[in-house]
Amino acid sequence: MVTGVKKSNGDIEISYDAPLGAVAYLTHYGDANTTDPHDAKYMGYSETTKFTLAASDIPVGATTGDKIPFYVQAYGVKAPSGTTKVEKAAALHDAENITGSAWSTVVEVTI
């Protein structure tokens, strides 16, 4: 199960259950009000069951009342490289020999 909430400081926090064997998570998110999972062009990385999107990183053009869609994939391995969360997300996503779970159902957070 995936849930999301906008915090009082403007950040968005996504929480999810940990499937058996999961040690890393990619959180995919899209521009405001997009509904196709393939349009979730941004990624975040976490090694916990929470991901926080800083208010400053909310996609450009999103305004109050818009919904940001989030999807989560679980992985049984940690990112093979990268120093920032974005680099780690890309490394895990692009690794040829690593496969994640199916995407979660969408959780939309109103900003």
JSON list of C-alpha atoms in Angstrom, two decimals, residues 3-108:
[
{"chain": "A", "resi": 3, "resn": "THR", "atom": "CA", "xyz": [0.12, 6.66, 0.78]},
{"chain": "A", "resi": 4, "resn": "GLY", "atom": "CA", "xyz": [1.11, 10.27, 0.35]},
{"chain": "A", "resi": 5, "resn": "VAL", "atom": "CA", "xyz": [0.64, 13.54, 2.19]},
{"chain": "A", "resi": 6, "resn": "LYS", "atom": "CA", "xyz": [1.63, 17.16, 1.72]},
{"chain": "A", "resi": 7, "resn": "LYS", "atom": "CA", "xyz": [3.39, 18.35, 4.85]},
{"chain": "A", "resi": 8, "resn": "SER", "atom": "CA", "xyz": [3.00, 21.81, 6.39]},
{"chain": "A", "resi": 9, "resn": "ASN", "atom": "CA", "xyz": [6.40, 22.90, 4.98]},
{"chain": "A", "resi": 10, "resn": "GLY", "atom": "CA", "xyz": [5.26, 22.07, 1.42]},
{"chain": "A", "resi": 11, "resn": "ASP", "atom": "CA", "xyz": [7.23, 18.82, 1.11]},
{"chain": "A", "resi": 12, "resn": "ILE", "atom": "CA", "xyz": [5.41, 15.70, -0.06]},
{"chain": "A", "resi": 13, "resn": "GLU", "atom": "CA", "xyz": [6.01, 12.48, 1.87]},
{"chain": "A", "resi": 14, "resn": "ILE", "atom": "CA", "xyz": [5.27, 9.10, 0.30]},
{"chain": "A", "resi": 15, "resn": "SER", "atom": "CA", "xyz": [5.13, 5.99, 2.51]},
{"chain": "A", "resi": 16, "resn": "TYR", "atom": "CA", "xyz": [4.83, 2.37, 1.40]},
{"chain": "A", "resi": 17, "resn": "ASP", "atom": "CA", "xyz": [4.83, -1.16, 2.74]},
{"chain": "A", "resi": 18, "resn": "ALA", "atom": "CA", "xyz": [8.05, -3.15, 2.39]},
{"chain": "A", "resi": 19, "resn": "PRO", "atom": "CA", "xyz": [7.65, -6.29, 0.27]},
{"chain": "A", "resi": 20, "resn": "LEU", "atom": "CA", "xyz": [9.67, -9.31, 1.39]},
{"chain": "A", "resi": 21, "resn": "GLY", "atom": "CA", "xyz": [13.30, -8.91, 0.36]},
{"chain": "A", "resi": 22, "resn": "ALA", "atom": "CA", "xyz": [13.06, -5.24, -0.64]},
{"chain": "A", "resi": 23, "resn": "VAL", "atom": "CA", "xyz": [16.05, -3.08, 0.33]},
{"chain": "A", "resi": 24, "resn": "ALA", "atom": "CA", "xyz": [15.68, -0.10, -2.02]},
{"chain": "A", "resi": 25, "resn": "TYR", "atom": "CA", "xyz": [12.83, 1.78, -3.65]},
{"chain": "A", "resi": 26, "resn": "LEU", "atom": "CA", "xyz": [12.42, 3.96, -6.71]},
{"chain": "A", "resi": 27, "resn": "THR", "atom": "CA", "xyz": [9.66, 6.51, -6.50]},
{"chain": "A", "resi": 28, "resn": "HIS", "atom": "CA", "xyz": [8.54, 7.69, -9.92]},
{"chain": "A", "resi": 29, "resn": "TYR", "atom": "CA", "xyz": [6.50, 10.88, -10.19]},
{"chain": "A", "resi": 30, "resn": "GLY", "atom": "CA", "xyz": [5.16, 13.05, -12.96]},
{"chain": "A", "resi": 31, "resn": "ASP", "atom": "CA", "xyz": [4.14, 16.57, -13.77]},
{"chain": "A", "resi": 32, "resn": "ALA", "atom": "CA", "xyz": [0.96, 17.90, -12.21]},
{"chain": "A", "resi": 33, "resn": "ASN", "atom": "CA", "xyz": [-2.27, 16.18, -13.20]},
{"chain": "A", "resi": 34, "resn": "THR", "atom": "CA", "xyz": [-0.70, 13.54, -15.46]},
{"chain": "A", "resi": 35, "resn": "THR", "atom": "CA", "xyz": [-2.45, 10.17, -15.39]},
{"chain": "A", "resi": 36, "resn": "ASP", "atom": "CA", "xyz": [-0.32, 7.86, -17.55]},
{"chain": "A", "resi": 37, "resn": "PRO", "atom": "CA", "xyz": [2.36, 6.00, -15.53]},
{"chain": "A", "resi": 38, "resn": "HIS", "atom": "CA", "xyz": [4.68, 6.31, -18.52]},
{"chain": "A", "resi": 39, "resn": "ASP", "atom": "CA", "xyz": [4.64, 10.10, -17.98]},
{"chain": "A", "resi": 40, "resn": "ALA", "atom": "CA", "xyz": [6.20, 9.67, -14.53]},
{"chain": "A", "resi": 41, "resn": "LYS", "atom": "CA", "xyz": [9.52, 10.99, -15.81]},
{"chain": "A", "resi": 42, "resn": "TYR", "atom": "CA", "xyz": [11.10, 11.98, -12.49]},
{"chain": "A", "resi": 43, "resn": "MET", "atom": "CA", "xyz": [12.65, 9.54, -10.02]},
{"chain": "A", "resi": 44, "resn": "GLY", "atom": "CA", "xyz": [13.69, 9.46, -6.41]},
{"chain": "A", "resi": 45, "resn": "TYR", "atom": "CA", "xyz": [15.58, 6.84, -4.42]},
{"chain": "A", "resi": 46, "resn": "SER", "atom": "CA", "xyz": [15.21, 5.56, -0.88]},
{"chain": "A", "resi": 47, "resn": "GLU", "atom": "CA", "xyz": [16.49, 2.69, 1.22]},
{"chain": "A", "resi": 48, "resn": "THR", "atom": "CA", "xyz": [13.60, 3.13, 3.67]},
{"chain": "A", "resi": 49, "resn": "THR", "atom": "CA", "xyz": [9.84, 2.87, 3.27]},
{"chain": "A", "resi": 50, "resn": "LYS", "atom": "CA", "xyz": [9.51, 6.64, 2.90]},
{"chain": "A", "resi": 51, "resn": "PHE", "atom": "CA", "xyz": [10.38, 9.11, 0.18]},
{"chain": "A", "resi": 52, "resn": "THR", "atom": "CA", "xyz": [10.25, 12.87, 0.61]},
{"chain": "A", "resi": 53, "resn": "LEU", "atom": "CA", "xyz": [9.93, 15.20, -2.35]},
{"chain": "A", "resi": 54, "resn": "ALA", "atom": "CA", "xyz": [11.15, 18.61, -1.22]},
{"chain": "A", "resi": 55, "resn": "ALA", "atom": "CA", "xyz": [8.80, 21.49, -1.96]},
{"chain": "A", "resi": 56, "resn": "SER", "atom": "CA", "xyz": [11.58, 23.02, -4.07]},
{"chain": "A", "resi": 57, "resn": "ASP", "atom": "CA", "xyz": [11.64, 19.88, -6.27]},
{"chain": "A", "resi": 58, "resn": "ILE", "atom": "CA", "xyz": [7.93, 19.77, -7.08]},
{"chain": "A", "resi": 59, "resn": "PRO", "atom": "CA", "xyz": [7.65, 19.89, -10.88]},
{"chain": "A", "resi": 60, "resn": "VAL", "atom": "CA", "xyz": [7.67, 23.37, -12.39]},
{"chain": "A", "resi": 61, "resn": "GLY", "atom": "CA", "xyz": [4.23, 24.69, -13.24]},
{"chain": "A", "resi": 62, "resn": "ALA", "atom": "CA", "xyz": [2.39, 22.83, -10.48]},
{"chain": "A", "resi": 63, "resn": "THR", "atom": "CA", "xyz": [0.06, 25.11, -8.54]},
{"chain": "A", "resi": 64, "resn": "THR", "atom": "CA", "xyz": [-2.18, 24.84, -5.51]},
{"chain": "A", "resi": 65, "resn": "GLY", "atom": "CA", "xyz": [-4.88, 22.25, -6.09]},
{"chain": "A", "resi": 66, "resn": "ASP", "atom": "CA", "xyz": [-2.92, 20.28, -8.68]},
{"chain": "A", "resi": 67, "resn": "LYS", "atom": "CA", "xyz": [-2.26, 16.58, -8.11]},
{"chain": "A", "resi": 68, "resn": "ILE", "atom": "CA", "xyz": [1.20, 15.03, -8.40]},
{"chain": "A", "resi": 69, "resn": "PRO", "atom": "CA", "xyz": [1.11, 11.29, -9.23]},
{"chain": "A", "resi": 70, "resn": "PHE", "atom": "CA", "xyz": [3.55, 8.90, -7.53]},
{"chain": "A", "resi": 71, "resn": "TYR", "atom": "CA", "xyz": [4.37, 5.24, -8.23]},
{"chain": "A", "resi": 72, "resn": "VAL", "atom": "CA", "xyz": [6.83, 3.06, -6.30]},
{"chain": "A", "resi": 73, "resn": "GLN", "atom": "CA", "xyz": [8.98, 0.09, -7.38]},
{"chain": "A", "resi": 74, "resn": "ALA", "atom": "CA", "xyz": [10.72, -2.15, -4.86]},
{"chain": "A", "resi": 75, "resn": "TYR", "atom": "CA", "xyz": [14.16, -3.68, -5.49]},
{"chain": "A", "resi": 76, "resn": "GLY", "atom": "CA", "xyz": [16.05, -6.50, -3.77]},
{"chain": "A", "resi": 77, "resn": "VAL", "atom": "CA", "xyz": [19.39, -4.68, -4.22]},
{"chain": "A", "resi": 78, "resn": "LYS", "atom": "CA", "xyz": [20.66, -1.20, -3.47]},
{"chain": "A", "resi": 79, "resn": "ALA", "atom": "CA", "xyz": [21.74, 1.20, -6.19]},
{"chain": "A", "resi": 80, "resn": "PRO", "atom": "CA", "xyz": [24.96, -0.03, -7.85]},
{"chain": "A", "resi": 81, "resn": "SER", "atom": "CA", "xyz": [26.43, 3.48, -8.08]},
{"chain": "A", "resi": 82, "resn": "GLY", "atom": "CA", "xyz": [25.77, 7.18, -7.57]},
{"chain": "A", "resi": 83, "resn": "THR", "atom": "CA", "xyz": [26.35, 9.70, -4.84]},
{"chain": "A", "resi": 84, "resn": "THR", "atom": "CA", "xyz": [23.08, 11.66, -4.93]},
{"chain": "A", "resi": 85, "resn": "LYS", "atom": "CA", "xyz": [19.60, 10.19, -4.66]},
{"chain": "A", "resi": 86, "resn": "VAL", "atom": "CA", "xyz": [18.90, 11.15, -8.27]},
{"chain": "A", "resi": 87, "resn": "GLU", "atom": "CA", "xyz": [22.11, 9.43, -9.45]},
{"chain": "A", "resi": 88, "resn": "LYS", "atom": "CA", "xyz": [21.26, 6.33, -7.40]},
{"chain": "A", "resi": 89, "resn": "ALA", "atom": "CA", "xyz": [17.74, 6.26, -8.81]},
{"chain": "A", "resi": 90, "resn": "ALA", "atom": "CA", "xyz": [19.06, 6.47, -12.38]},
{"chain": "A", "resi": 91, "resn": "ALA", "atom": "CA", "xyz": [21.71, 3.79, -11.75]},
{"chain": "A", "resi": 92, "resn": "LEU", "atom": "CA", "xyz": [19.18, 1.35, -10.33]},
{"chain": "A", "resi": 93, "resn": "HIS", "atom": "CA", "xyz": [16.57, 2.13, -12.98]},
{"chain": "A", "resi": 94, "resn": "ASP", "atom": "CA", "xyz": [19.04, 1.81, -15.88]},
{"chain": "A", "resi": 95, "resn": "ALA", "atom": "CA", "xyz": [20.93, -1.28, -14.68]},
{"chain": "A", "resi": 96, "resn": "GLU", "atom": "CA", "xyz": [20.60, -3.99, -17.32]},
{"chain": "A", "resi": 97, "resn": "ASN", "atom": "CA", "xyz": [20.74, -6.92, -14.92]},
{"chain": "A", "resi": 98, "resn": "ILE", "atom": "CA", "xyz": [18.49, -5.58, -12.13]},
{"chain": "A", "resi": 99, "resn": "THR", "atom": "CA", "xyz": [14.71, -5.78, -12.21]},
{"chain": "A", "resi": 100, "resn": "GLY", "atom": "CA", "xyz": [12.30, -4.14, -9.80]},
{"chain": "A", "resi": 101, "resn": "SER", "atom": "CA", "xyz": [8.78, -5.03, -8.85]},
{"chain": "A", "resi": 102, "resn": "ALA", "atom": "CA", "xyz": [5.80, -3.90, -10.85]},
{"chain": "A", "resi": 103, "resn": "TRP", "atom": "CA", "xyz": [4.87, -0.28, -10.22]},
{"chain": "A", "resi": 104, "resn": "SER", "atom": "CA", "xyz": [2.53, 0.29, -7.33]},
{"chain": "A", "resi": 105, "resn": "THR", "atom": "CA", "xyz": [-0.90, 1.70, -7.88]},
{"chain": "A", "resi": 106, "resn": "VAL", "atom": "CA", "xyz": [-0.85, 5.47, -8.21]},
{"chain": "A", "resi": 107, "resn": "VAL", "atom": "CA", "xyz": [-1.09, 7.74, -5.21]},
{"chain": "A", "resi": 108, "resn": "GLU", "atom": "CA", "xyz": [-1.96, 11.32, -6.05]}
]
